[in-house]
């Protein structure tokens, strides 16, 4: 079975056919998808200046050797397969055997992705998974002309569609990308993908639209474009363009057995990407319609039990009190068969339709109400005015701590683990030495200077100890991988 990796995209393929329509106007190319001898070149010239490379800085210093009880595990880039990871782990094991005990070694573990400049004030759209749990100081952005920015502000993100917006402070950009109409695309249309493929910036590849409205279950709301354009790790957040040089998608994921391109890639259509990015830039979050229900698929046995014969529909598992579904009289065990005339095959269908609407919009539901006889009734058409989906407060990466606590804990805010072992990092002051050292939200700290820390007081005491090399050696777990980090004692 193929595994889907949220990755990064695209490399160079060659034009397989050329025509003599070199004088074709941009409008006719846009309307008729006509391929000319310079089509891909023209797209590259127009779009490449607006595509950036994003790198995540992870400077880790360890003092491990042959006598050490732990060795840091490899931090893998987005999209790497288990097989490739295991191969690299074996190589690291071999190198580890040749290290001298106690010899300090420094490694920069760098994740990479792509982004597209969508506003001349420096706003850049990328994949949320590229910048997840990062502080501004850990995000490095490089423009197509080589200009580098050592930090980027995180304006906001939307986990439901895997979209994030960052901003670089460099004055007015020379240009910004132009959005195209993803709804006008058809399978077979030519497309061009541009991004930081395998860490090679501004790599370009061509392909076609192979399908629309794909759902790969990597995010709650999906209505993806499937493309044959070559996609590899490093291109998440890059541009998918039509022949007019308009961005009609943001590259997101691949289907692969190896972690590398296998002929199937996916992009978020511009219809969704533009709406989400516009909202984030204007108000910092995304407003969506909300029904207020929990849902479950209807399996064959359940359908027989309630005498429901349709090959589609979902069952309501709970209704939030006071929300639109509750006010409309929907109950547990009711079946929603259609929304706005569209058959509902699973919960993602409802998320896509309802989540694409705004608060105050109306949806029309075809509902089979449950009965006392546990039988599905005749369908009813119910119109419901949506409320606004509650916005989960995003983790505040730059959370400000109490001055004394922040100094004593070197900019960290932590909480105890349920099993009493280790401390979960819940926020990191971006101006602290902990942030500079690469400590992330979600890290679990187990030891400081080889001393176990299981409470805030123990962490504070550990940081207060004098150390000869002016750094604290921290042993932690990140994404189930053991990592050593050295935090400077002074900012």
CSV table of C-alpha atoms in Angstrom, one decimal, residues 174-406:
chain,number,residue,atom,x,y,z
A,174,UNK,CA,10.0,43.5,-6.7
A,175,UNK,CA,6.9,41.5,-7.6
A,176,UNK,CA,4.4,39.0,-6.3
A,177,UNK,CA,2.6,36.0,-7.8
A,178,UNK,CA,-0.7,36.3,-9.6
A,179,UNK,CA,-3.5,33.9,-8.6
A,180,UNK,CA,-5.2,31.9,-11.3
A,181,UNK,CA,-8.6,30.1,-11.4
A,182,UNK,CA,-8.1,26.5,-10.3
A,183,UNK,CA,-11.8,25.8,-11.0
A,184,UNK,CA,-11.2,26.3,-14.7
A,185,UNK,CA,-8.6,23.5,-14.9
A,186,UNK,CA,-9.5,20.2,-16.5
A,187,UNK,CA,-7.6,16.9,-16.4
A,188,UNK,CA,-5.1,16.9,-19.2
A,189,UNK,CA,-4.2,20.6,-18.9
A,190,UNK,CA,-0.5,21.5,-18.8
A,191,UNK,CA,1.0,22.7,-15.5
A,192,UNK,CA,4.4,23.8,-14.3
A,193,UNK,CA,5.7,23.3,-10.7
A,194,UNK,CA,8.4,25.5,-9.2
A,195,UNK,CA,10.0,25.0,-5.8
A,196,UNK,CA,13.0,23.9,-3.7
A,197,UNK,CA,13.2,20.3,-4.9
A,198,UNK,CA,15.6,18.3,-2.8
A,199,UNK,CA,17.1,21.6,-1.6
A,200,UNK,CA,17.8,22.8,-5.2
A,201,UNK,CA,16.1,26.2,-5.2
A,202,UNK,CA,13.8,27.3,-8.1
A,203,UNK,CA,13.7,23.8,-9.7
A,204,UNK,CA,11.1,23.6,-12.5
A,205,UNK,CA,9.1,20.7,-13.8
A,206,UNK,CA,6.2,20.2,-16.1
A,207,UNK,CA,3.3,17.9,-16.2
A,208,UNK,CA,-0.5,17.7,-16.6
A,209,UNK,CA,-3.5,17.8,-14.3
A,210,UNK,CA,-4.3,14.1,-13.9
A,211,UNK,CA,-7.4,14.6,-11.7
A,212,UNK,CA,-9.3,17.0,-9.5
A,213,UNK,CA,-11.2,16.8,-6.2
A,214,UNK,CA,-8.8,14.3,-4.6
A,215,UNK,CA,-8.9,13.5,-0.9
A,216,UNK,CA,-5.8,11.9,0.6
A,217,UNK,CA,-6.8,12.4,4.3
A,218,UNK,CA,-3.7,14.4,5.3
A,219,UNK,CA,-5.8,17.4,6.4
A,220,UNK,CA,-9.5,17.7,7.5
A,221,UNK,CA,-10.4,19.9,4.5
A,222,UNK,CA,-9.2,18.6,1.2
A,223,UNK,CA,-10.2,19.2,-2.4
A,224,UNK,CA,-6.8,18.6,-4.0
A,225,UNK,CA,-5.4,18.8,-7.6
A,226,UNK,CA,-3.6,15.7,-8.7
A,227,UNK,CA,-0.7,16.3,-11.0
A,228,UNK,CA,2.1,14.4,-12.9
A,229,UNK,CA,4.5,17.2,-12.4
A,230,UNK,CA,7.6,15.8,-10.7
A,231,UNK,CA,7.5,16.3,-7.0
A,232,UNK,CA,10.2,15.6,-4.4
A,233,UNK,CA,10.9,16.5,-0.8
A,234,UNK,CA,11.7,20.2,-0.6
A,235,UNK,CA,8.8,21.5,-2.6
A,236,UNK,CA,6.0,21.7,-0.1
A,237,UNK,CA,4.6,25.2,-0.3
A,238,UNK,CA,5.8,25.8,-3.9
A,239,UNK,CA,3.8,27.0,-6.9
A,240,UNK,CA,1.8,25.0,-9.3
A,241,UNK,CA,1.1,27.2,-12.4
A,242,UNK,CA,-0.9,27.3,-15.6
A,243,UNK,CA,0.7,28.2,-18.9
A,244,UNK,CA,-0.3,31.8,-18.3
A,245,UNK,CA,2.1,32.0,-15.4
A,246,UNK,CA,-0.7,32.1,-12.8
A,247,UNK,CA,-0.5,30.2,-9.5
A,248,UNK,CA,-3.4,27.7,-9.6
A,249,UNK,CA,-2.2,25.5,-6.7
A,250,UNK,CA,0.2,25.3,-3.7
A,251,UNK,CA,2.1,22.0,-3.8
A,252,UNK,CA,1.5,19.9,-0.8
A,253,UNK,CA,2.1,16.1,-0.9
A,254,UNK,CA,3.1,13.0,-2.9
A,255,UNK,CA,2.0,9.4,-3.0
A,256,UNK,CA,5.1,7.2,-2.8
A,257,UNK,CA,6.6,4.0,-1.5
A,258,UNK,CA,10.1,5.5,-1.4
A,259,UNK,CA,9.7,9.1,-0.2
A,260,UNK,CA,10.6,10.4,-3.6
A,261,UNK,CA,8.5,11.2,-6.6
A,262,UNK,CA,6.6,8.3,-8.0
A,263,UNK,CA,4.4,10.1,-10.5
A,264,UNK,CA,1.6,11.3,-8.3
A,265,UNK,CA,1.6,14.6,-6.6
A,266,UNK,CA,-1.1,16.8,-5.0
A,267,UNK,CA,-1.6,20.6,-4.7
A,268,UNK,CA,-4.1,22.8,-2.8
A,269,UNK,CA,-6.2,24.6,-5.4
A,270,UNK,CA,-5.9,28.3,-5.6
A,271,UNK,CA,-9.6,28.7,-4.8
A,272,UNK,CA,-8.8,27.5,-1.3
A,273,UNK,CA,-5.3,28.8,-0.9
A,274,UNK,CA,-6.2,32.4,-1.9
A,275,UNK,CA,-9.3,32.5,0.4
A,276,UNK,CA,-7.3,31.1,3.4
A,277,UNK,CA,-4.3,33.3,2.8
A,278,UNK,CA,-6.4,36.5,2.4
A,279,UNK,CA,-8.2,35.8,5.7
A,280,UNK,CA,-4.9,35.1,7.5
A,281,UNK,CA,-3.3,38.3,6.2
A,282,UNK,CA,-6.3,40.4,7.1
A,283,UNK,CA,-7.3,39.1,10.5
A,284,UNK,CA,-4.8,36.4,11.5
A,285,UNK,CA,-7.2,33.4,11.3
A,286,UNK,CA,-9.7,31.7,9.0
A,287,UNK,CA,-13.5,32.1,9.6
A,288,UNK,CA,-15.5,29.1,8.6
A,289,UNK,CA,-19.1,27.9,8.7
A,290,UNK,CA,-20.1,25.5,11.5
A,291,UNK,CA,-22.9,23.0,12.0
A,292,UNK,CA,-21.9,21.7,15.5
A,293,UNK,CA,-22.1,18.0,15.0
A,294,UNK,CA,-20.0,14.9,15.5
A,295,UNK,CA,-20.1,12.3,12.7
A,296,UNK,CA,-19.5,8.7,12.0
A,297,UNK,CA,-19.5,6.6,8.8
A,298,UNK,CA,-22.3,4.2,8.1
A,299,UNK,CA,-21.0,0.7,7.7
A,300,UNK,CA,-22.9,-2.2,6.1
A,301,UNK,CA,-24.0,-3.7,9.3
A,302,UNK,CA,-25.3,-0.4,10.7
A,303,UNK,CA,-27.1,0.3,7.5
A,304,UNK,CA,-28.9,-3.0,7.6
A,305,UNK,CA,-29.8,-2.5,11.3
A,306,UNK,CA,-31.6,0.8,10.6
A,307,UNK,CA,-32.9,-0.2,7.2
A,308,UNK,CA,-30.9,2.5,5.4
A,309,UNK,CA,-30.3,1.6,1.7
A,310,UNK,CA,-28.4,4.5,0.3
A,311,UNK,CA,-24.7,4.0,-0.6
A,312,UNK,CA,-23.8,7.3,1.0
A,313,UNK,CA,-24.5,9.4,4.1
A,314,UNK,CA,-23.0,9.9,7.6
A,315,UNK,CA,-24.6,9.4,11.0
A,316,UNK,CA,-24.7,12.1,13.6
A,317,UNK,CA,-22.9,11.0,16.8
A,318,UNK,CA,-23.5,14.1,18.9
A,319,UNK,CA,-24.9,17.6,18.6
A,320,UNK,CA,-23.3,20.6,20.3
A,321,UNK,CA,-25.9,22.4,22.4
A,322,UNK,CA,-26.9,25.9,21.0
A,323,UNK,CA,-25.2,25.4,17.7
A,324,UNK,CA,-27.0,25.5,14.3
A,325,UNK,CA,-27.7,21.7,14.1
A,326,UNK,CA,-29.1,21.7,17.6
A,327,UNK,CA,-31.3,24.7,16.8
A,328,UNK,CA,-32.6,22.9,13.7
A,329,UNK,CA,-33.6,19.9,15.7
A,330,UNK,CA,-31.0,17.4,14.5
A,331,UNK,CA,-30.3,14.5,16.9
A,332,UNK,CA,-27.9,11.7,17.5
A,333,UNK,CA,-28.5,8.8,15.0
A,334,UNK,CA,-30.0,11.2,12.3
A,335,UNK,CA,-28.4,10.6,8.9
A,336,UNK,CA,-27.2,13.4,6.7
A,337,UNK,CA,-27.3,12.1,3.1
A,338,UNK,CA,-26.6,15.2,1.1
A,339,UNK,CA,-25.4,18.8,1.6
A,340,UNK,CA,-26.4,21.3,-1.0
A,341,UNK,CA,-27.3,18.5,-3.3
A,342,UNK,CA,-24.0,16.7,-3.0
A,343,UNK,CA,-23.9,13.1,-1.7
A,344,UNK,CA,-21.9,12.8,1.5
A,345,UNK,CA,-19.5,9.8,1.4
A,346,UNK,CA,-17.6,10.6,4.6
A,347,UNK,CA,-17.0,13.4,7.1
A,348,UNK,CA,-14.4,15.1,4.9
A,349,UNK,CA,-17.2,15.8,2.4
A,350,UNK,CA,-19.1,17.8,5.0
A,351,UNK,CA,-15.9,19.5,6.2
A,352,UNK,CA,-15.2,20.6,2.7
A,353,UNK,CA,-18.6,22.0,1.9
A,354,UNK,CA,-19.5,23.6,5.3
A,355,UNK,CA,-15.9,24.7,5.9
A,356,UNK,CA,-15.9,26.4,2.6
A,357,UNK,CA,-18.8,28.7,3.7
A,358,UNK,CA,-18.8,31.7,6.0
A,359,UNK,CA,-20.7,32.3,9.2
A,360,UNK,CA,-24.3,33.3,8.3
A,361,UNK,CA,-24.4,31.3,5.0
A,362,UNK,CA,-27.2,28.7,4.6
A,363,UNK,CA,-26.8,25.1,3.7
A,364,UNK,CA,-29.5,22.7,2.6
A,365,UNK,CA,-29.3,19.2,4.2
A,366,UNK,CA,-31.1,16.0,3.1
A,367,UNK,CA,-31.7,14.3,6.4
A,368,UNK,CA,-33.1,10.9,7.4
A,369,UNK,CA,-34.4,11.3,10.9
A,370,UNK,CA,-34.0,8.4,13.4
A,371,UNK,CA,-37.2,6.8,14.7
A,372,UNK,CA,-38.2,4.9,17.8
A,373,UNK,CA,-38.3,1.8,15.7
A,374,UNK,CA,-34.6,2.3,14.9
A,375,UNK,CA,-35.6,2.7,11.2
A,376,UNK,CA,-34.5,5.5,8.9
A,377,UNK,CA,-37.5,7.7,8.0
A,378,UNK,CA,-38.3,9.3,4.7
A,379,UNK,CA,-35.8,12.1,3.9
A,380,UNK,CA,-36.4,15.7,5.0
A,381,UNK,CA,-34.9,18.8,3.5
A,382,UNK,CA,-33.6,21.1,6.2
A,383,UNK,CA,-32.1,24.6,5.7
A,384,UNK,CA,-29.7,25.7,8.3
A,385,UNK,CA,-27.9,29.0,8.8
A,386,UNK,CA,-24.3,28.3,9.9
A,387,UNK,CA,-22.5,29.9,12.8
A,388,UNK,CA,-18.8,30.6,12.9
A,389,UNK,CA,-16.5,27.6,13.6
A,390,UNK,CA,-14.7,28.0,16.9
A,391,UNK,CA,-11.1,28.9,16.2
A,392,UNK,CA,-8.7,26.8,18.2
A,393,UNK,CA,-6.2,29.1,19.7
A,394,UNK,CA,-2.9,28.5,17.8
A,395,UNK,CA,0.1,27.7,19.9
A,396,UNK,CA,1.7,31.1,20.7
A,397,UNK,CA,5.3,30.5,19.7
A,398,UNK,CA,6.4,33.8,21.1
A,399,UNK,CA,4.6,33.5,24.4
A,400,UNK,CA,6.0,36.0,26.9
A,401,UNK,CA,6.9,34.5,30.3
A,402,UNK,CA,7.1,36.1,33.7
A,403,UNK,CA,10.4,37.9,33.8
A,404,UNK,CA,11.8,36.0,36.7
A,405,UNK,CA,10.5,32.6,35.5
A,406,UNK,CA,11.7,33.3,32.0
